[in-house]
GROMACS .gro file of C-alpha atoms in nm:
model
  277
    1MET     CA    1  -0.005   0.004   0.001
    2SER     CA    2   0.112   0.352  -0.077
    3LEU     CA    3   0.096   0.675   0.117
    4LEU     CA    4  -0.161   0.787  -0.137
    5GLU     CA    5  -0.401   0.482  -0.030
    6GLY     CA    6  -0.341   0.570   0.321
    7MET     CA    7  -0.442   0.921   0.272
    8ILE     CA    8  -0.744   0.807   0.094
    9LYS     CA    9  -0.865   0.604   0.377
   10ASN     CA   10  -0.800   0.890   0.614
   11LYS     CA   11  -1.044   1.133   0.411
   12GLY     CA   12  -1.269   1.298   0.657
   13HIS     CA   13  -1.070   1.221   0.960
   14LYS     CA   14  -0.956   1.507   1.188
   15LYS     CA   15  -0.604   1.354   1.234
   16LEU     CA   16  -0.359   1.157   1.013
   17THR     CA   17  -0.082   0.978   1.224
   18LEU     CA   18   0.248   0.912   1.041
   19TYR     CA   19   0.541   0.717   1.160
   20TRP     CA   20   0.876   0.830   1.041
   21ASP     CA   21   1.249   0.746   1.035
   22ILE     CA   22   1.546   0.858   0.840
   23GLU     CA   23   1.878   0.710   0.759
   24THR     CA   24   2.165   0.953   0.702
   25LEU     CA   25   2.531   0.932   0.569
   26THR     CA   26   2.832   1.114   0.681
   27TYR     CA   27   3.089   1.289   0.457
   28ASN     CA   28   3.408   1.492   0.483
   29LYS     CA   29   3.523   1.233   0.726
   30PHE     CA   30   3.889   1.306   0.686
   31GLU     CA   31   3.863   1.675   0.806
   32GLY     CA   32   3.592   1.564   1.076
   33GLU     CA   33   3.842   1.300   1.236
   34ASP     CA   34   4.072   1.609   1.337
   35LYS     CA   35   3.782   1.857   1.400
   36PRO     CA   36   3.444   1.693   1.467
   37THR     CA   37   3.254   2.011   1.356
   38LYS     CA   38   3.385   1.943   1.016
   39TYR     CA   39   3.164   1.615   0.985
   40LYS     CA   40   2.870   1.673   0.740
   41SER     CA   41   2.566   1.451   0.691
   42VAL     CA   42   2.284   1.401   0.449
   43VAL     CA   43   1.949   1.216   0.444
   44TYR     CA   44   1.927   0.927   0.207
   45SER     CA   45   1.613   0.755   0.320
   46VAL     CA   46   1.286   0.877   0.473
   47ALA     CA   47   1.045   0.611   0.572
   48ILE     CA   48   0.683   0.687   0.627
   49GLY     CA   49   0.448   0.454   0.800
   50TRP     CA   50   0.080   0.457   0.885
   51TYR     CA   51  -0.156   0.220   1.067
   52ASP     CA   52  -0.420   0.031   0.866
   53GLU     CA   53  -0.609  -0.298   0.958
   54GLY     CA   54  -0.394  -0.415   1.235
   55MET     CA   55  -0.037  -0.345   1.076
   56ILE     CA   56   0.178  -0.055   0.986
   57ASN     CA   57   0.225   0.014   0.621
   58VAL     CA   58   0.552   0.182   0.499
   59GLU     CA   59   0.659   0.358   0.199
   60VAL     CA   60   1.026   0.465   0.174
   61PHE     CA   61   1.130   0.778  -0.007
   62PRO     CA   62   1.479   0.886  -0.100
   63SER     CA   63   1.447   1.237   0.063
   64PHE     CA   64   1.236   1.487   0.238
   65LYS     CA   65   1.161   1.645  -0.088
   66ALA     CA   66   1.031   1.320  -0.255
   67PHE     CA   67   0.785   1.278   0.063
   68TYR     CA   68   0.684   1.633   0.036
   69ASP     CA   69   0.637   1.634  -0.339
   70ALA     CA   70   0.408   1.296  -0.296
   71PHE     CA   71   0.213   1.427   0.018
   72PHE     CA   72   0.116   1.764  -0.138
   73SER     CA   73   0.054   1.611  -0.475
   74TYR     CA   74  -0.180   1.364  -0.313
   75ALA     CA   75  -0.330   1.630  -0.095
   76THR     CA   76  -0.471   1.830  -0.381
   77ARG     CA   77  -0.682   1.539  -0.477
   78GLN     CA   78  -1.044   1.552  -0.367
   79ASP     CA   79  -1.058   1.165  -0.249
   80THR     CA   80  -0.766   1.231   0.010
   81ILE     CA   81  -0.742   1.440   0.330
   82ASN     CA   82  -0.860   1.793   0.357
   83LYS     CA   83  -0.638   2.072   0.514
   84SER     CA   84  -0.939   2.236   0.673
   85GLN     CA   85  -1.007   1.944   0.858
   86THR     CA   86  -0.685   1.728   0.911
   87SER     CA   87  -0.368   1.773   1.108
   88ILE     CA   88  -0.083   1.565   1.067
   89GLU     CA   89   0.081   1.381   1.362
   90MET     CA   90   0.431   1.282   1.276
   91ILE     CA   91   0.583   1.047   1.523
   92ALA     CA   92   0.971   0.948   1.532
   93HIS     CA   93   1.195   0.804   1.778
   94ASN     CA   94   1.454   1.018   1.951
   95CYS     CA   95   1.385   1.272   1.692
   96ASN     CA   96   1.420   1.583   1.910
   97LYS     CA   97   1.798   1.525   1.935
   98TYR     CA   98   1.854   1.412   1.565
   99ASP     CA   99   1.607   1.355   1.309
  100ASN     CA  100   1.430   1.700   1.369
  101HIS     CA  101   1.741   1.894   1.283
  102PHE     CA  102   1.764   1.723   0.935
  103LEU     CA  103   1.372   1.775   0.906
  104LEU     CA  104   1.427   2.154   0.980
  105HIS     CA  105   1.721   2.196   0.757
  106ASP     CA  106   1.565   2.022   0.454
  107THR     CA  107   1.215   2.185   0.503
  108VAL     CA  108   1.383   2.535   0.510
  109MET     CA  109   1.578   2.452   0.215
  110LEU     CA  110   1.277   2.319   0.025
  111PHE     CA  111   1.013   2.594   0.095
  112ASP     CA  112   1.128   2.954  -0.019
  113ASP     CA  113   0.835   3.123   0.159
  114ILE     CA  114   0.890   2.981   0.494
  115LYS     CA  115   0.898   3.152   0.827
  116ARG     CA  116   1.066   3.042   1.145
  117TYR     CA  117   0.943   3.151   1.497
  118ASN     CA  118   0.999   3.037   1.853
  119MET     CA  119   0.695   2.852   2.016
  120TYR     CA  120   0.545   3.071   2.271
  121MET     CA  121   0.596   2.949   2.618
  122SER     CA  122   0.422   3.117   2.913
  123MET     CA  123   0.716   3.025   3.154
  124ALA     CA  124   0.995   3.153   2.912
  125GLU     CA  125   1.194   3.466   3.024
  126ASP     CA  126   1.197   3.590   2.667
  127ASN     CA  127   0.922   3.537   2.399
  128ASP     CA  128   1.075   3.766   2.147
  129HIS     CA  129   1.012   3.636   1.786
  130ALA     CA  130   0.760   3.388   1.938
  131LEU     CA  131   0.419   3.301   1.821
  132THR     CA  132   0.127   3.127   2.003
  133MET     CA  133  -0.049   2.850   1.802
  134LYS     CA  134  -0.346   3.081   1.752
  135LEU     CA  135  -0.125   3.346   1.586
  136ALA     CA  136   0.062   3.087   1.392
  137ASN     CA  137  -0.264   2.943   1.252
  138LYS     CA  138  -0.362   3.298   1.145
  139ALA     CA  139  -0.015   3.375   0.991
  140SER     CA  140  -0.017   3.047   0.809
  141GLN     CA  141  -0.288   3.170   0.578
  142SER     CA  142  -0.037   3.367   0.401
  143GLU     CA  143   0.307   3.208   0.473
  144ASN     CA  144   0.449   2.862   0.568
  145ILE     CA  145   0.552   2.847   0.938
  146ILE     CA  146   0.777   2.658   1.167
  147LEU     CA  147   0.743   2.688   1.539
  148GLU     CA  148   1.082   2.568   1.714
  149LYS     CA  149   1.115   2.503   2.070
  150ARG     CA  150   1.448   2.429   2.244
  151VAL     CA  151   1.434   2.312   2.605
  152LYS     CA  152   1.750   2.252   2.822
  153SER     CA  153   1.986   2.291   2.515
  154SER     CA  154   2.005   2.389   2.134
  155ILE     CA  155   2.041   2.018   2.056
  156ASN     CA  156   1.688   1.935   2.183
  157LEU     CA  157   1.471   2.053   1.903
  158ASP     CA  158   1.089   2.042   1.920
  159MET     CA  159   0.873   2.141   1.619
  160THR     CA  160   0.548   2.221   1.484
  161MET     CA  161   0.508   2.302   1.119
  162ILE     CA  162   0.225   2.460   0.925
  163LEU     CA  163   0.282   2.403   0.551
  164TYR     CA  164   0.032   2.488   0.283
  165GLY     CA  165  -0.237   2.503   0.542
  166PHE     CA  166  -0.158   2.153   0.675
  167ARG     CA  167  -0.029   2.154   1.044
  168PHE     CA  168   0.255   1.897   1.118
  169ASN     CA  169   0.291   1.820   1.482
  170ILE     CA  170   0.628   1.661   1.535
  171ILE     CA  171   0.622   1.409   1.822
  172ASP     CA  172   0.928   1.216   1.980
  173ASN     CA  173   0.845   0.868   2.080
  174TYR     CA  174   1.142   0.829   2.300
  175MET     CA  175   1.014   1.113   2.519
  176LYS     CA  176   0.703   0.881   2.582
  177THR     CA  177   0.880   0.551   2.628
  178HIS     CA  178   1.248   0.595   2.736
  179THR     CA  179   1.310   0.271   2.569
  180SER     CA  180   1.504   0.172   2.250
  181ILE     CA  181   1.347   0.060   1.936
  182ALA     CA  182   1.505  -0.285   1.983
  183THR     CA  183   1.348  -0.334   2.330
  184LEU     CA  184   1.014  -0.198   2.208
  185GLY     CA  185   1.025  -0.459   1.942
  186LYS     CA  186   1.085  -0.730   2.180
  187LYS     CA  187   0.803  -0.622   2.412
  188LEU     CA  188   0.574  -0.600   2.101
  189ASN     CA  189   0.683  -0.953   1.994
  190ASP     CA  190   0.641  -1.100   2.352
  191GLY     CA  191   0.293  -0.958   2.370
  192GLY     CA  192   0.203  -1.092   2.023
  193TYR     CA  193   0.162  -0.761   1.856
  194ILE     CA  194   0.426  -0.808   1.592
  195SER     CA  195   0.599  -1.136   1.458
  196SER     CA  196   0.973  -1.201   1.479
  197GLU     CA  197   1.020  -1.092   1.116
  198HIS     CA  198   0.939  -0.736   1.212
  199LEU     CA  199   1.197  -0.735   1.497
  200LYS     CA  200   1.495  -0.478   1.471
  201THR     CA  201   1.774  -0.609   1.242
  202ASP     CA  202   2.142  -0.522   1.200
  203PHE     CA  203   2.247  -0.241   0.993
  204ASP     CA  204   2.595  -0.100   0.873
  205TYR     CA  205   2.552   0.273   0.949
  206GLN     CA  206   2.877   0.348   0.770
  207ALA     CA  207   2.802   0.166   0.452
  208PHE     CA  208   2.761   0.482   0.235
  209ASP     CA  209   2.998   0.725   0.427
  210VAL     CA  210   3.250   0.933   0.231
  211ASN     CA  211   3.589   1.042   0.344
  212GLU     CA  212   3.604   1.355   0.098
  213ASP     CA  213   3.410   1.681   0.121
  214MET     CA  214   3.125   1.758  -0.123
  215THR     CA  215   2.893   2.063  -0.202
  216GLU     CA  216   2.523   2.014  -0.075
  217VAL     CA  217   2.410   1.964  -0.413
  218GLN     CA  218   2.678   1.693  -0.485
  219ALA     CA  219   2.574   1.536  -0.137
  220HIS     CA  220   2.213   1.516  -0.221
  221ARG     CA  221   2.285   1.363  -0.564
  222TYR     CA  222   2.506   1.106  -0.391
  223ALA     CA  223   2.245   1.035  -0.135
  224ARG     CA  224   1.999   0.957  -0.407
  225GLN     CA  225   2.239   0.710  -0.550
  226CYS     CA  226   2.283   0.534  -0.212
  227PHE     CA  227   1.893   0.499  -0.192
  228GLU     CA  228   1.881   0.344  -0.519
  229LYS     CA  229   2.147   0.082  -0.400
  230LEU     CA  230   1.971  -0.022  -0.087
  231ASN     CA  231   1.917  -0.402  -0.081
  232ASP     CA  232   1.647  -0.603   0.051
  233ALA     CA  233   1.817  -0.650   0.398
  234GLN     CA  234   1.871  -0.284   0.424
  235MET     CA  235   1.517  -0.206   0.331
  236THR     CA  236   1.387  -0.450   0.579
  237TYR     CA  237   1.580  -0.264   0.865
  238ILE     CA  238   1.449   0.061   0.740
  239LYS     CA  239   1.092  -0.060   0.731
  240ASN     CA  240   1.112  -0.266   1.071
  241ASP     CA  241   1.208   0.044   1.265
  242VAL     CA  242   0.893   0.218   1.136
  243ILE     CA  243   0.672  -0.069   1.205
  244ILE     CA  244   0.814  -0.104   1.556
  245LEU     CA  245   0.772   0.253   1.623
  246GLY     CA  246   0.410   0.266   1.483
  247MET     CA  247   0.294  -0.065   1.670
  248CYS     CA  248   0.441   0.094   1.987
  249HIS     CA  249   0.226   0.404   1.961
  250VAL     CA  250  -0.091   0.183   1.891
  251HIS     CA  251  -0.012  -0.072   2.187
  252TYR     CA  252   0.150   0.178   2.411
  253SER     CA  253  -0.090   0.112   2.698
  254ASP     CA  254  -0.055  -0.264   2.642
  255ILE     CA  255   0.317  -0.265   2.693
  256PHE     CA  256   0.317  -0.003   2.945
  257PRO     CA  257   0.006  -0.079   3.138
  258THR     CA  258  -0.190   0.225   3.270
  259PHE     CA  259   0.037   0.467   3.085
  260ASP     CA  260  -0.120   0.732   2.863
  261TYR     CA  261   0.058   0.818   2.534
  262SER     CA  262  -0.101   1.181   2.544
  263LYS     CA  263   0.123   1.258   2.852
  264MET     CA  264   0.400   1.465   2.734
  265THR     CA  265   0.700   1.248   2.876
  266PHE     CA  266   0.755   0.892   3.029
  267SER     CA  267   0.843   1.075   3.349
  268VAL     CA  268   0.488   1.235   3.381
  269ASN     CA  269   0.343   0.907   3.334
  270VAL     CA  270   0.570   0.752   3.613
  271LEU     CA  271   0.473   1.015   3.857
  272GLU     CA  272   0.110   0.990   3.784
  273SER     CA  273   0.136   0.608   3.842
  274TYR     CA  274   0.310   0.673   4.157
  275LEU     CA  275   0.057   0.913   4.298
  276ASN     CA  276  -0.228   0.705   4.202
  277ASN     CA  277  -0.086   0.412   4.385
   0.00000   0.00000   0.00000
């Protein structure tokens, strides 16, 4: 099943939940070995999953651009989701510390008319250049919006995006579970929610790394070539991670009894469970 079919099935729904994961390669490694800030990375795989009839379907794109092109092409059809009715919930694992930075970089690069603001936070000392969600929704009628929130450090990036009228709420699954994808897979398998063929597999993260430097255009071109070289075993790894992620969301309260996925963090669930008991 393709993303298009998933969007058709979600027509009329107020929320479309997508599960996503990326693979990246590192280049300029020679200089990076001497000075780590010289390391550079680029996305070569964007896996998008959605829940349907008891399982997570996954379509793998070569880039965020390919995903956006497909999504907005499908969204213009009358038989799929409607921007006036549907918000997009995009769940990834540990994305606040890693994946969101690539999502931000590539989205800013791809949308010429995008504006970036800080998320308004009532407890913040400084809300300059910040928007509330209400103001962001109003501003999104004439421009694309990214709201950014960095709590504790600049490395930790939380995001909400409003692109062409669709609101994309980016959610970090690790914040909810504090558990690795491999462990979540084992819990799901033990509970009978996924089969052993969907467990996390091995992957050589350095398979496509390059020692030399490249321009950004060259890096994206090379990344597309790497995507086209992905073999069956590598595709299985990519898809299984998204399947585990999605099934964790669906069966969260089954593998973490009495816990509520809507709570902001795992710690909040632990505290509430402690107080209730």
